[in-house]
Amino acid sequence: MATNEPESYAPVVAHSQGNMLTRMLSGASFLSERRSNRAYGDSSDDEDEPISLANDWKLMPELKDRAKQDEKDDVKGRKLGVTWMNLTVKGIGADAAINENVGSQFNIPRAIMEGRHAAPLRTIIDNSHGCVKPGEMLLVLGRPGAGCTSLLKMLANRREGYAEVTGDIHWGTLDPKQAAQYRGQIVMNTEDELFFPSLTVGETIDFATRMKIPFNLPTDITKPEQFQKDNREFLLKSMGISHTHDTKVGNEYVRGVSGGERKRVSIIETMATRASVYCWDNSTRGLDASTALEYTKAVRALTDVFGFASIITLYQAGNGIYNLFDKVLVIDEGKQLYYGPMKEARPFIEELGFVCDDGANVADFLTGVTVPSERKIRPECEKSFPRTAADIRAAYEKSSIKERMEAEYSFPTSDEAKQFTEDFRIGVQHEKHKSLPKTSPLTVSFVTQVKACVIRQYQIIWGDKATFFIKQISTLVQALISGSLFYNAPANSAGLFVKSGALFLALLFNSLMAMSEVTDSFSGRPILAKHKAFALYHPAAFCIAQIAADIPVILFQISHFSIVLYFMVGLKSTAGAFFTFWIFIFATTMAMTALFRWIGAAFKTFDAASKVSGFLISALIMYTGYMIRKPQMHPWFVWIYWIDPLAYGFEGLLSNEFHNTILPCVGNNLAPNGPGYTDLLYQACTGVGGAAVGATQVTGDDYLASLSYSHSHLWRNFGILWAWWVLFVVLTIVATNKWQATAGKSGFLLIPREKAKKNNHHLAADEESVTPPSAEKPVVNEKPINSSASSSDGQTLTTDKQLVRNTSVFTWKNLTYTVKTPSGDRILLDNVQGWVKPGQLGALMGSSGAGKTTLLDVLAQRKTDGTISGSILVDGRPLSISFQRSAGYCEQLDVHEPLATVREALEFSALLRQSRTIPREEKLKYVDTIVDLLEMHDIENTLIGTTGAGLSVEQRKRLTIGVELVSKPSILIFLDEPTSGLDGQAAFNIVRFLRKLADVGQAVLVTIHQPSAQLFLQFDSLLLLAKGGKTVYFGDIGENASTLKDYFARYDAECPKDANPAEHMIDVVSGTLSKGKDWNQIWLESPEHKNTVETLDNIISTAAAKEPGTSDDGFEFAMPLWEQTKLVTHRMNVSIWRNTDYINNKLALHIGSALFNGFSFWMIKDSVADLQQRLFTVFNFIFVAPGVIAQLQPLFIDRRDIYEAREKKSKMYSWVAFVTGLIVSELPYLVVCAVLYFVCWYYTVGFSSDSSKAGATFFVMLFYEFVYTGIGQFVAAYAPNAVFASLANPLVIGVLVSFCGVLVPYAQITAFWRYWIYYLNPFNYLMGSLLTFTSWDQPVYCAESEFAIFNPPANSTCGEYLSGYQMGMGMATNLTNPSATSGCRVCQYRTGADYLRTLNLQEYSYGWRDAGIVVLFSVSSYAMVYLLMKLRTKRSKTAE
């Protein structure tokens, strides 16, 4: 085989041990039985075995060898088949649901009114029936939304998400309950590709095959590893993607294999389950025709040899594919129009009066019979033909086909089925590991599952190294910063508070790091649900593997963190103490990671989980015992302390540090103190917990006792931490077990509440209302004049007038595009040339992975990396600055703002991208034109939404095209695979529509997969690429593709008469018919190539001599910046107004944490310890930020992805407008949030109700909302993805919190930090101003335990003895009994102001100074968003 295996199917050389492959599919051969019901056309086959339709499939010999081996080993076949009768499925909801907005959700009376009507049930599948016996393939045909996917889900025994399911389904003789324990044997390949993007293709498949190694291996294989390796190689080869073994799978945002290759990975992963009944939902989406055929052949071969039952839905299935099936089922809006043999489907429908053209796709013909604009009627049947789905169904009910088919429905009760099912049970048991319980659907032992999951977990971490290193580096940085902050804490009373702060921070930082688990949990969830359905592993194995993979990572993280922090702070320097500290931090981090993982697992949506995790972290931090000491906790919340893992960790760390130490009182804590007061007899400690009356030092254990801690609890706490960990792990496993795959595309439309009035017609649509009577007038060929059946000629003309005419010629010459890869430079485009003229519809084709999308990206100036050489010219001149916006580019992925309506999206594009000289009315009128063209009237007021709720794939595709068209592209329209994922009708509509554009004079260039013959003939010219971006053909297609056929016929690759030329030529160039020729070389030597080069030079020189066809206005953007900003801001405002989840979360977080903060510090009294409570209740207000930021960043990043993926590249609006829109749309809600927090918190804590103070406090709180939102947004603006942002947050917030003068008072901050970061820190000014306003005038009355009590020297009163002290160091102190001669009582402070001076707040005016600075910070944090967004915005590459 060639070393660089081509993308499609190289002929596979049979290996010497022919059965090396297909170990996967054990199950006894089906070829030994003769089946009479398959018509092979002639019966000249051997007496003993019918020939498989896929006999020419390249790996067939291997399959047969495998089957023979199984017979030798006497393995029981796993044949089930599936039979269903009277199957009716209902789902909840009308076709459309109302999407409430922030305001309308509070309309309680209406909610009650609407709630009284139960949601109507919608019939998705109506009385379906059928039987697929082992060894048969059924093709299910229907348009999108007809119910194909739902039918497949039923046949794959996936019932969740539907309101009611009635009728019987049997797999063999098993009913749905019995079949549930064999879920790994009845599998479904869904339309979505769900993978870990950072794994390579090899690793992904490796994992799937590893989980399905049978316990009893075939006799010719000794090791399970060998079985798995053979199986993996076979699978990769069967789909022709062995060459991608080491490429990442990737997704929309991570670069990986091409779309078609990714689809094939998901096909292989499904095949690796080695099941008995396969349901394939549109599995050829994004594959080119030859690959699609090859895939169907593979399924056919496996079905024939092993007796599987395969049920497949396909859109745009060519006849080559169609002919491989045994049976066909046609479904329309849930009604089954036809079910019977494939051979009889077309004759049956033709008898009813419909016409099927020669060479047309039969599958498209069958689904088109209910669409007035598609179907053609025989003239004599004009009056009698069945007009609706119900009529056709009635005709089928009467036919003989139905009777014949019904005879099969007794299959489940037949002896054959009973025997098959018995064999199936034995066969499955035979493969299962003996340690698994009888009812388990899994194959390999639990230990193997865990082992494979652990390996995969490390591969994921390694695949995403960046995140891992960021985590480690930020941990180390945090340790260095904290260490220097608490540097060399003194071993006396001044060090008590500082050391507790250091220990608290060590716990806090690591638990903030664990918060990113919540985000992670949601990214891996759909994949786990898919693997659970495949029965690859038990969810518990996944959870245990995550933990096993965590332990080394966390150990490493904790170790470098601990070593740095511990010794910099100068904590107890004994080995025992250090390792106790280390193991405690480790245990707490493990427990907190498990806790957040459980929260991630326990909630259905990310919003709900982030609400809970944000709230939880603030509660746990507050009740750790650092902010509120245990004795001061209010009885109604003290239970939180007992369930808080951090509290156990904190007690352990403190008692480990202070046990057996003696701490002398110093500084403020010793009264009297200073010059002249050195005699310890006449001094005492003040404000130090646990000090005895009159003592000048305190033992560590007394101090601990005053906090109600004790060293004797140390190892008890350690045990409790691990007990919490076990509990959280068990809860995680339970929650993970309950995960469901999301109940697929329920496909209802969302109407925003404010548009609900305009949209009543949604709720009452019936088949016939679509076509007014005028359309039903007898026409021989029901070919519509315009795309919508009801339009008249007049309208078509006006529409054509309004469309833009284009006169520019677009050329590209000698284009080469190289990217750097780890293995050296890789050429993706190799010397490609061509042109598109006005009025020309050009097709760009090639097998998947040939570089079609790459070429479009390069031509449309969308690449930001790699090197491009060659020339791209418009009218023979280099591209102008406005090129990107005057060329429309519809990408493969439909990226849209989900909360805009269709009409809003179109108007947004029109207003921003049409030239600034056109008046607004005219732009909006043009939108109407496009809405008409694309037939989007019925959906113009619905939300775009996500795939689950919102537009369907096909509607989205039309919208993507519409968004580009309304911008009146003046040069060229590029479309990247506009038809993939659509059914034949929709695809034809779109291409017909492009044809119409070209006829008006637009230049259009389209990449296209799998075109049917009719589609292909709509194009004028073709550029055909082979693997590696090499040209194979460029030129006209010709009438009936004659020019093209002649070219290939000349090099002996004749196109058969009835073949589809498009499929034929891809086969020739890269598939089975390539005959080993280098078609690129043939092209370079052909006269056509020479001619092309000459024509191209000619075009360029003539165009360059003439006036340019389009004038460049010299502006980069069509609209001035102010207009852009207004439009973008309006869109963002509307989007957030409709985003109830997001706003409700924000409000809930504020109200929740405010009330919690308020009631935890309920009505603060006025002792010295209460001053500290005032400090902490204000400090707690800071912690509303992490929760809100964690929720705000994913939203910001989603918006940014939309902007960068499409809007930035088409120069719709500048990044300045983008950032402004995002910032402004948040402001009103932040004001509301600040009001809510203030009202719920300020008065509960019992702060002064004096309006000047309350107002000042509110003013600062309001600006803090802006400050932290700005911080969250600027981190998000530069972060590559949401997980990265959630890892950067703890570092940013951690640093700001550390240096705001709370954890370490100003005087004790290391000089290095004190003079710059302290002054640059917004939180410092926030705390300063809030503390000044709330506590400056507060009188202080010491509690009994807080007085320093000592005797003065003989013969003097307390007042005389202390007079010098109260002038000097003790200016702030309060002597309550100046005339006493013994037992002087000194209190540390007189008013709050005395306390605040120790925090570097010297005057009341500092409050307003700080408030002003907070305002400045709110401005600068928003400025940072602009700055970082600017740094992120890269220029597109141009050709050199």
PDB file of C-alpha atoms in Angstrom, residues 759 761 786-791 795 799 802-803 901-910 914 922-942 955 958-959 961-967 993 996-997:
ATOM      1  CA  ASN A 759     -46.925  34.690  15.143  1.00  0.00           C
ATOM      2  CA  HIS A 761     -50.184  31.226  12.374  1.00  0.00           C
ATOM      3  CA  ASN A 786     -40.544  30.738  -8.035  1.00  0.00           C
ATOM      4  CA  SER A 787     -39.225  29.099  -4.956  1.00  0.00           C
ATOM      5  CA  SER A 788     -42.489  29.499  -3.098  1.00  0.00           C
ATOM      6  CA  ALA A 789     -45.352  27.759  -4.775  1.00  0.00           C
ATOM      7  CA  SER A 790     -47.722  30.638  -4.296  1.00  0.00           C
ATOM      8  CA  SER A 791     -45.676  33.388  -5.959  1.00  0.00           C
ATOM      9  CA  GLN A 795     -43.183  38.970  -8.092  1.00  0.00           C
ATOM     10  CA  THR A 799     -37.301  40.237  -6.977  1.00  0.00           C
ATOM     11  CA  GLN A 802     -33.760  44.056  -6.678  1.00  0.00           C
ATOM     12  CA  LEU A 803     -30.969  41.511  -6.622  1.00  0.00           C
ATOM     13  CA  THR A 901     -34.938  36.130  15.777  1.00  0.00           C
ATOM     14  CA  VAL A 902     -34.410  35.225  12.141  1.00  0.00           C
ATOM     15  CA  ARG A 903     -35.591  38.610  10.961  1.00  0.00           C
ATOM     16  CA  GLU A 904     -33.367  40.439  13.459  1.00  0.00           C
ATOM     17  CA  ALA A 905     -30.334  38.476  12.295  1.00  0.00           C
ATOM     18  CA  LEU A 906     -31.047  39.387   8.668  1.00  0.00           C
ATOM     19  CA  GLU A 907     -31.708  43.056   9.413  1.00  0.00           C
ATOM     20  CA  PHE A 908     -28.586  43.255  11.544  1.00  0.00           C
ATOM     21  CA  SER A 909     -26.487  41.981   8.672  1.00  0.00           C
ATOM     22  CA  ALA A 910     -28.205  44.194   6.093  1.00  0.00           C
ATOM     23  CA  GLN A 914     -24.727  47.343   2.909  1.00  0.00           C
ATOM     24  CA  GLU A 922     -34.143  50.495   1.412  1.00  0.00           C
ATOM     25  CA  LYS A 923     -31.899  48.114   3.350  1.00  0.00           C
ATOM     26  CA  LEU A 924     -34.858  46.778   5.289  1.00  0.00           C
ATOM     27  CA  LYS A 925     -36.859  46.420   2.095  1.00  0.00           C
ATOM     28  CA  TYR A 926     -34.076  44.296   0.677  1.00  0.00           C
ATOM     29  CA  VAL A 927     -34.407  42.030   3.730  1.00  0.00           C
ATOM     30  CA  ASP A 928     -38.027  41.389   2.696  1.00  0.00           C
ATOM     31  CA  THR A 929     -36.831  40.435  -0.770  1.00  0.00           C
ATOM     32  CA  ILE A 930     -34.440  37.878   0.675  1.00  0.00           C
ATOM     33  CA  VAL A 931     -37.048  36.539   3.113  1.00  0.00           C
ATOM     34  CA  ASP A 932     -39.289  35.923   0.096  1.00  0.00           C
ATOM     35  CA  LEU A 933     -36.533  34.243  -1.832  1.00  0.00           C
ATOM     36  CA  LEU A 934     -35.563  31.928   0.995  1.00  0.00           C
ATOM     37  CA  GLU A 935     -39.182  31.235   1.943  1.00  0.00           C
ATOM     38  CA  MET A 936     -38.647  32.236   5.525  1.00  0.00           C
ATOM     39  CA  HIS A 937     -41.974  33.941   6.214  1.00  0.00           C
ATOM     40  CA  ASP A 938     -43.180  31.360   8.628  1.00  0.00           C
ATOM     41  CA  ILE A 939     -40.040  31.475  10.751  1.00  0.00           C
ATOM     42  CA  GLU A 940     -39.035  35.131  10.544  1.00  0.00           C
ATOM     43  CA  ASN A 941     -40.165  35.886  14.097  1.00  0.00           C
ATOM     44  CA  THR A 942     -38.791  32.803  15.791  1.00  0.00           C
ATOM     45  CA  GLN A 955     -33.586  26.330   8.466  1.00  0.00           C
ATOM     46  CA  ARG A 958     -30.983  28.908   4.879  1.00  0.00           C
ATOM     47  CA  LEU A 959     -30.457  31.610   7.484  1.00  0.00           C
ATOM     48  CA  ILE A 961     -27.119  31.975   3.361  1.00  0.00           C
ATOM     49  CA  GLY A 962     -29.657  34.738   3.965  1.00  0.00           C
ATOM     50  CA  VAL A 963     -27.356  36.600   6.332  1.00  0.00           C
ATOM     51  CA  GLU A 964     -24.718  36.744   3.612  1.00  0.00           C
ATOM     52  CA  LEU A 965     -27.154  37.658   0.843  1.00  0.00           C
ATOM     53  CA  VAL A 966     -28.772  40.604   2.579  1.00  0.00           C
ATOM     54  CA  SER A 967     -25.371  42.244   2.704  1.00  0.00           C
ATOM     55  CA  PHE A 993     -31.809  29.488  -5.528  1.00  0.00           C
ATOM     56  CA  LYS A 996     -31.225  32.092  -9.777  1.00  0.00           C
ATOM     57  CA  LEU A 997     -28.641  34.431  -8.219  1.00  0.00           C
TER      58      LEU A 997
END
